[in-house]
Short mmCIF file of N, CA and C in Angstrom, two decimals:
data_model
loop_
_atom_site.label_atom_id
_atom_site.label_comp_id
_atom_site.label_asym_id
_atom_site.label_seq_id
_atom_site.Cartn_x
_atom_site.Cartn_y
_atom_site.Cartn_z
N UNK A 1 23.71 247.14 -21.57
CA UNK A 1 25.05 247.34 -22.08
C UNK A 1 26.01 247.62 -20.93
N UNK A 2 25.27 248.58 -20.07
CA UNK A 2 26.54 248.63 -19.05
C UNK A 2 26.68 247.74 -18.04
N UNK A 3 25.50 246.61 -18.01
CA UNK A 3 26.28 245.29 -17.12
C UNK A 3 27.00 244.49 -17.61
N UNK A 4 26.83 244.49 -18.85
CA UNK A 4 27.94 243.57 -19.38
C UNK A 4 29.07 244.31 -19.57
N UNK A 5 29.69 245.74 -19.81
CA UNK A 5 30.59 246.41 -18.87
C UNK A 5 31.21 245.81 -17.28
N UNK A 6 30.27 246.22 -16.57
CA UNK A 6 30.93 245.64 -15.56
C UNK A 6 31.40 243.91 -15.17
N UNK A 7 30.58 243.04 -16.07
CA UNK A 7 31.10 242.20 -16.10
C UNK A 7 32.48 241.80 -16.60
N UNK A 8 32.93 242.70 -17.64
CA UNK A 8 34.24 242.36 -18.06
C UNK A 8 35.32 242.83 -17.50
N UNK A 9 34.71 244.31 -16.25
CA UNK A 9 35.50 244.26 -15.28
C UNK A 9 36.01 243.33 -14.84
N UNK A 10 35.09 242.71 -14.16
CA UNK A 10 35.10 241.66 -12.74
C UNK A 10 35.78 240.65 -13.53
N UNK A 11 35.70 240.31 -14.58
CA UNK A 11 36.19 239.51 -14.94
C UNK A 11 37.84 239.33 -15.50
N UNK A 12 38.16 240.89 -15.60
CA UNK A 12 39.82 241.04 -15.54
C UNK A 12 40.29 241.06 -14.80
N UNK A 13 39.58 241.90 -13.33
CA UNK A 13 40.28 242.24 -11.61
C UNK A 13 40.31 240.71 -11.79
N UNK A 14 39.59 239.47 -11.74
CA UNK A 14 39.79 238.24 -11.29
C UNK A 14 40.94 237.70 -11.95
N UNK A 15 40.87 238.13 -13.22
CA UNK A 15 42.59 237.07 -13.95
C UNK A 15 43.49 237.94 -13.57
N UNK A 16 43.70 239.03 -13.26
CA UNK A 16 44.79 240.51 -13.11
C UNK A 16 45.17 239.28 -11.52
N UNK A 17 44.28 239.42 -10.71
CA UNK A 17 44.84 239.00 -8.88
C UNK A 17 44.98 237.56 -9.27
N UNK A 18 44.62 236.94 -9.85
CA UNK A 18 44.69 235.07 -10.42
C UNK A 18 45.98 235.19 -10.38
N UNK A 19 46.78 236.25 -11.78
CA UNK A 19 48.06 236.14 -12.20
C UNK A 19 48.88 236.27 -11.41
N UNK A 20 48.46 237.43 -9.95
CA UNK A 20 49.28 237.87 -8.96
C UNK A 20 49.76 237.14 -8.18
N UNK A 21 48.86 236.34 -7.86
CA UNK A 21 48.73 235.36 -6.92
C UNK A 21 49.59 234.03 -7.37
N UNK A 22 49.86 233.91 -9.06
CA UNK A 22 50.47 232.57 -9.55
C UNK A 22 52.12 233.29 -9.41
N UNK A 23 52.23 234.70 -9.48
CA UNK A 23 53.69 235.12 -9.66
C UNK A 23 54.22 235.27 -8.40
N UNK A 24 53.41 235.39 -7.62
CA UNK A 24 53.72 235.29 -5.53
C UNK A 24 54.33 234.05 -5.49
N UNK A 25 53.59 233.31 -5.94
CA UNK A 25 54.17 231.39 -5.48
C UNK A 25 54.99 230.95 -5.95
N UNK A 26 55.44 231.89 -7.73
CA UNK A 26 56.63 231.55 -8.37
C UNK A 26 57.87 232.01 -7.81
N UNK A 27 57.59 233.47 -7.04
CA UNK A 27 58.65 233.62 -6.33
C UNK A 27 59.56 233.39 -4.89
N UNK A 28 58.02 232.65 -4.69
CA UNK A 28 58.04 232.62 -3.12
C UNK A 28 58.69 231.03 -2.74
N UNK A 29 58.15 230.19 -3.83
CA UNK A 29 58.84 228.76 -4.06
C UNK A 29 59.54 228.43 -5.31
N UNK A 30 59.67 229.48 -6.24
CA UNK A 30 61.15 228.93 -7.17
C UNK A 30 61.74 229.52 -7.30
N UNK A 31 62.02 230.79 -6.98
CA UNK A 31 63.49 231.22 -6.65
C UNK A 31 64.04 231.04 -5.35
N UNK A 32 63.32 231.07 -4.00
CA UNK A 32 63.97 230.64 -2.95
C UNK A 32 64.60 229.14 -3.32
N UNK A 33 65.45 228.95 -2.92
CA UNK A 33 66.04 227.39 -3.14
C UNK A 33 65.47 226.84 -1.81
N UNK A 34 64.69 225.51 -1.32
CA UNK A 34 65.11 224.77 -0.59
C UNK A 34 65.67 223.51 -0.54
N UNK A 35 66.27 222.80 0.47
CA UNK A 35 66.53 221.35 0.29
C UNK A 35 65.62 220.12 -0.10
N UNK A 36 64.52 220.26 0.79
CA UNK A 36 63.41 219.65 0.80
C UNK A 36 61.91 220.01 1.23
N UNK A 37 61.14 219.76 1.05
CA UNK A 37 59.88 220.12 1.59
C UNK A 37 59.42 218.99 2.41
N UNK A 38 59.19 219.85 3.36
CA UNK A 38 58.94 219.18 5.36
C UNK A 38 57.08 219.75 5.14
N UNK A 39 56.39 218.90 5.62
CA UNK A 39 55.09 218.84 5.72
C UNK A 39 54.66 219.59 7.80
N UNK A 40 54.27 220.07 7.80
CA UNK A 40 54.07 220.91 8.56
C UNK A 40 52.74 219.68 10.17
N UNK A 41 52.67 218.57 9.57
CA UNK A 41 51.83 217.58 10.20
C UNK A 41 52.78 217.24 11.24
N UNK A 42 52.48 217.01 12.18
CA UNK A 42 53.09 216.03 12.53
C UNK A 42 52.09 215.11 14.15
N UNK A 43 52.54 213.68 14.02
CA UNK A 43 51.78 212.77 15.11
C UNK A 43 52.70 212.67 16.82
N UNK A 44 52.40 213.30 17.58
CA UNK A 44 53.06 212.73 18.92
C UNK A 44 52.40 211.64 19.53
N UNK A 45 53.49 210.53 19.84
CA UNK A 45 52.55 209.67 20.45
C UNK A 45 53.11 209.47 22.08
N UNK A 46 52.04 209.53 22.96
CA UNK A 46 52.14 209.27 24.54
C UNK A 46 51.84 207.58 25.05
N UNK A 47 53.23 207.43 25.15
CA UNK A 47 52.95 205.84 25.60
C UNK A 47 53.28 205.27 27.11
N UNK A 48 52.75 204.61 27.87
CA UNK A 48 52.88 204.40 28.97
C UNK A 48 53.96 203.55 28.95
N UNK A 49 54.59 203.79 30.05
CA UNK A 49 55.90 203.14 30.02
C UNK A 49 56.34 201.69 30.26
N UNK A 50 55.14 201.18 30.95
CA UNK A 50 55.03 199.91 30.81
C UNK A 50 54.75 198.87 29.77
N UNK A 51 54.19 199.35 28.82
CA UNK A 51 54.48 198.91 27.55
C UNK A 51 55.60 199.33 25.99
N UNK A 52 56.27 200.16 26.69
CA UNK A 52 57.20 200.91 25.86
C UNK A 52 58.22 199.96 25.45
N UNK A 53 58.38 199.08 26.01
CA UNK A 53 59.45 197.94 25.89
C UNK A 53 59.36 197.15 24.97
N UNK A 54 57.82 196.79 25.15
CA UNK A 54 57.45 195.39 24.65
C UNK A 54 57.60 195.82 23.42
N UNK A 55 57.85 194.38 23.02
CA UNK A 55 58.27 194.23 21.03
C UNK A 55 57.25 194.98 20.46
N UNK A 56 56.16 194.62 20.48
CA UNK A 56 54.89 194.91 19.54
C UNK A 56 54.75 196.08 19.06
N UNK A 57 55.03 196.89 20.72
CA UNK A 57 54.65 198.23 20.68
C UNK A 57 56.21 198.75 19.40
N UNK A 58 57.23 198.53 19.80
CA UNK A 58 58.55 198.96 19.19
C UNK A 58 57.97 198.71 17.50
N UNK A 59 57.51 197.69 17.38
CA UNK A 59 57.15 197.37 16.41
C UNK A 59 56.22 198.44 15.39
N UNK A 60 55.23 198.73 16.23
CA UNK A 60 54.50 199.29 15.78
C UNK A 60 55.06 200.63 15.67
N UNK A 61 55.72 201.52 16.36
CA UNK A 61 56.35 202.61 16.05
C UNK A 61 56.91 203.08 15.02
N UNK A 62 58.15 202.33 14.63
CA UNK A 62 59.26 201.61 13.82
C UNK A 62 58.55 201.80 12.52
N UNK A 63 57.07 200.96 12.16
CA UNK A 63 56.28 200.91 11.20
C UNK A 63 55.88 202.34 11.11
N UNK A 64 55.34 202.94 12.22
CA UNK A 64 54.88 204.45 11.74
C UNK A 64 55.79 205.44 11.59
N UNK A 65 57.01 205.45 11.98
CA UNK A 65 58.35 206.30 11.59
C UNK A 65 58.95 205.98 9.87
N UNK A 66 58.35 204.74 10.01
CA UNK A 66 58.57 204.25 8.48
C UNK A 66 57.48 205.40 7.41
N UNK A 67 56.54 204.78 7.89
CA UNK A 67 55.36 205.75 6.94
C UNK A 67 55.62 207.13 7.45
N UNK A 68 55.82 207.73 8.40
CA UNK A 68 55.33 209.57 8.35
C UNK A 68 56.89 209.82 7.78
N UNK A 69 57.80 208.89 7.64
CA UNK A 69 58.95 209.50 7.12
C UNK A 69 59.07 209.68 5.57
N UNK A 70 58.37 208.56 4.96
CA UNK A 70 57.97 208.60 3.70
C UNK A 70 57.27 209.72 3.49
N UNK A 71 55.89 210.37 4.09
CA UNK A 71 55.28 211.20 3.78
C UNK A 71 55.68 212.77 4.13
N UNK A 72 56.81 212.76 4.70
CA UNK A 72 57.56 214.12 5.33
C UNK A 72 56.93 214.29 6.89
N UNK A 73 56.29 213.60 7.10
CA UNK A 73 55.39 213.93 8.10
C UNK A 73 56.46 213.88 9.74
N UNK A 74 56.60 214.59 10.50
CA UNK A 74 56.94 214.49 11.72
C UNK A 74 56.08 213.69 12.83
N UNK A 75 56.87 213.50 13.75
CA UNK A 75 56.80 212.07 14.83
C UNK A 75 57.50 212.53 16.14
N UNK A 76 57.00 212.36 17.27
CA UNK A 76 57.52 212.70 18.42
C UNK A 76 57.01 211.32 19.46
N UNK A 77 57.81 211.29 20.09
CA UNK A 77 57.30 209.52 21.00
C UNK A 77 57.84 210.41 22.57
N UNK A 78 56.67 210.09 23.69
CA UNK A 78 56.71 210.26 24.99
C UNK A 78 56.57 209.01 25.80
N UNK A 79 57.43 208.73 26.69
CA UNK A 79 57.46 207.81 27.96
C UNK A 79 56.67 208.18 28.66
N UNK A 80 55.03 207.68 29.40
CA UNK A 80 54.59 208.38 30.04
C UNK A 80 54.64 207.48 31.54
N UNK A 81 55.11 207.31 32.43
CA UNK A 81 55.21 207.08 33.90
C UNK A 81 54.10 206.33 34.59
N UNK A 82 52.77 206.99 34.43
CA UNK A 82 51.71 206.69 34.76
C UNK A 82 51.31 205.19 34.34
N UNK A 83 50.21 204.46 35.00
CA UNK A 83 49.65 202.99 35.24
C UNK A 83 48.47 203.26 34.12
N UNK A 84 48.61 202.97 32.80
CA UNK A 84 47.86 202.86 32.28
C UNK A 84 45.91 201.74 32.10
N UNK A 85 45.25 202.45 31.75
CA UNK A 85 43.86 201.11 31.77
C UNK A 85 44.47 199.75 31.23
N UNK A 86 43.58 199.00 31.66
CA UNK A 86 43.52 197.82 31.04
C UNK A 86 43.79 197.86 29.15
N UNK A 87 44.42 197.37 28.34
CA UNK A 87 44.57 197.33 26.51
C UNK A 87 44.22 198.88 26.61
N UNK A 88 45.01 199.82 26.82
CA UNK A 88 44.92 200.85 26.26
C UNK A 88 46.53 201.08 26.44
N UNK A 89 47.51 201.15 25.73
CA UNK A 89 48.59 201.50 25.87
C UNK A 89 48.87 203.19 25.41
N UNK A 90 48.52 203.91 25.11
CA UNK A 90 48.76 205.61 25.29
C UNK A 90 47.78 206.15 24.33
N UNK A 91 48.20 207.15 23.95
CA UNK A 91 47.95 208.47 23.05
C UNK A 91 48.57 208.84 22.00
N UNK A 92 47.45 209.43 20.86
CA UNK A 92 48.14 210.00 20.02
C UNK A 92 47.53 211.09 19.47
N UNK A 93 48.57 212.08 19.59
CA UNK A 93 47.73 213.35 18.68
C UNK A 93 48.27 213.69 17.25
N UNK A 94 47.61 214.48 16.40
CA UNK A 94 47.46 215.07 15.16
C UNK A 94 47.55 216.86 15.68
N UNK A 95 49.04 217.02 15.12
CA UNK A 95 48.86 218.81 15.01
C UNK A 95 49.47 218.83 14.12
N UNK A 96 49.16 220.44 13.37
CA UNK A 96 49.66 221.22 12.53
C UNK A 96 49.95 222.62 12.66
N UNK A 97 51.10 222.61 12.67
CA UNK A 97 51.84 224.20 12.92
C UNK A 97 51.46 224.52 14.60
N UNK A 98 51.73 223.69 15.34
CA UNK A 98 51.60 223.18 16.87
C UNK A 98 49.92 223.60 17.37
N UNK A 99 49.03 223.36 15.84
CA UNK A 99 47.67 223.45 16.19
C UNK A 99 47.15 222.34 16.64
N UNK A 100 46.36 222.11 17.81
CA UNK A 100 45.73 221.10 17.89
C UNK A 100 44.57 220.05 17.07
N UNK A 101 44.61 219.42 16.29
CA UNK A 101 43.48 218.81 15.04
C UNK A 101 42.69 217.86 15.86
N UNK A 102 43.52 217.00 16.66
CA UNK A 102 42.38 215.26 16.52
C UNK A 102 43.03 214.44 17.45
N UNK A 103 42.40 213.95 18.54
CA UNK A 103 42.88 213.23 19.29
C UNK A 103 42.61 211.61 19.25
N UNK A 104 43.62 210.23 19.39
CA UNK A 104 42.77 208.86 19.13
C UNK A 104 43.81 208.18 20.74
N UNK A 105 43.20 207.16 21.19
CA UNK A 105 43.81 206.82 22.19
C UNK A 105 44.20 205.03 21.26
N UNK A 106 45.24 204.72 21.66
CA UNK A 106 46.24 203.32 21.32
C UNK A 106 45.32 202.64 21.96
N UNK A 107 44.65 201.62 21.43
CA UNK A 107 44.59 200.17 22.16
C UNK A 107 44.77 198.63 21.68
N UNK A 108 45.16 197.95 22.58
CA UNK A 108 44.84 196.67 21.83
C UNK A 108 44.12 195.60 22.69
N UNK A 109 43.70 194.54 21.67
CA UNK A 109 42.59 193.95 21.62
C UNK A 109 43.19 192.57 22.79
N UNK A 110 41.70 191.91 23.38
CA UNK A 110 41.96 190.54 24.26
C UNK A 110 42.01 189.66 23.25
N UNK A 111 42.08 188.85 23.78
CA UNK A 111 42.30 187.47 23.22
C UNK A 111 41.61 186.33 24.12
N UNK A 112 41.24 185.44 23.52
CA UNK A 112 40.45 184.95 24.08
C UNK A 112 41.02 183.93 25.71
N UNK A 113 42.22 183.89 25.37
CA UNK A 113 42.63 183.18 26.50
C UNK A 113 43.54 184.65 27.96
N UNK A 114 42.52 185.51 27.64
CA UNK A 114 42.60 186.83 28.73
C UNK A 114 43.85 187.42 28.51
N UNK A 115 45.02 187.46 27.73
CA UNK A 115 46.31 187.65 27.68
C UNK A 115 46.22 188.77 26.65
N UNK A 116 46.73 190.12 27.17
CA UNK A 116 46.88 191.18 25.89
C UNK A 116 47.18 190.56 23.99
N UNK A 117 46.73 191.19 23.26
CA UNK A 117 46.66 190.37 21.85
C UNK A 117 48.57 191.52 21.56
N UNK A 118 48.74 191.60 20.21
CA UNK A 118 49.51 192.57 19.77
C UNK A 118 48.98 193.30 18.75
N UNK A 119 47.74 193.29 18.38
CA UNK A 119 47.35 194.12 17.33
C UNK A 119 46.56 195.72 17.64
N UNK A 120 47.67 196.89 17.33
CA UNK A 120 47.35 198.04 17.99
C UNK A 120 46.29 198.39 16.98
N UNK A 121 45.22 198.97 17.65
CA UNK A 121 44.45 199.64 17.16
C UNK A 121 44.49 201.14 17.65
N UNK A 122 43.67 202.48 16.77
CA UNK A 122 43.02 203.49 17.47
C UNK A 122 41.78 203.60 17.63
N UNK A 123 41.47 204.10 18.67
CA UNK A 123 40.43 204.70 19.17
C UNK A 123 39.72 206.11 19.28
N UNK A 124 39.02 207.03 18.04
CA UNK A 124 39.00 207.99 18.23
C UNK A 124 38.03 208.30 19.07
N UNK A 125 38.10 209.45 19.88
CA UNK A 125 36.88 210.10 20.70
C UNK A 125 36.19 210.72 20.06
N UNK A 126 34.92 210.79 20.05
CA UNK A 126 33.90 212.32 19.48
C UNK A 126 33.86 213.17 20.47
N UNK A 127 33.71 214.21 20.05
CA UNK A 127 34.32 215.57 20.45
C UNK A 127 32.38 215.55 20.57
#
């Protein structure tokens, strides 16, 4: 008899802090007003500057400012100076709340007649 006592404890402390926890978020996001909700992601990408020009690459940017803008997501683009490898045109990282998540490096593919292709791919590293 008296565990099933304490079960009906445990089982009110849990809806009692459930409820607390649903009236925190009601106040915390519907009475504050905001404009919009900004997603806290965001992608920087490091591109060597020698390909910063070229169409493809513009191209491909353009396309991903398209999508992380749709998704709220933030975007930062770097000129990087340096002589990049062979089809690897830069970097890109994944942070959140300026945490570091996931690193993939830009590349693109040959072609058979030895001439850079335009189709960017990533490359992730294992950690």
């Amino acid at each position: 008899m008296k565990k099933q006592n304490g079960n009906n404890r445990t089982f009110f402390c849990e809806c009692f802090f459930e409820k607390c926890m649903e009236w925190i978020d009601f106040l915390r996001y519907g009475v504050i007003k905001r404009d919009e909700w900004i997603s806290n992601l965001s992608e920087h990408y490091c591109i060597y500057k020698e390909y910063m020009e070229k169409d493809f690459v513009k191209d491909f940017l353009n396309e991903r400012k398209r999508i992380l803008t749709n998704n709220r997501y933030k975007m930062y683009i770097k000129a990087i100076d340096e002589k990049g490898d062979k089809n690897i045109i830069g970097k890109v990282m994944l942070y959140s709340k300026d945490k570091f998540i996931h690193q993939a490096t830009l590349k693109i593919k040959d072609n058979e007649d030895s001439t850079p292709g335009n189709l960017i791919f990533w490359s992730f590293e294992k950690e």
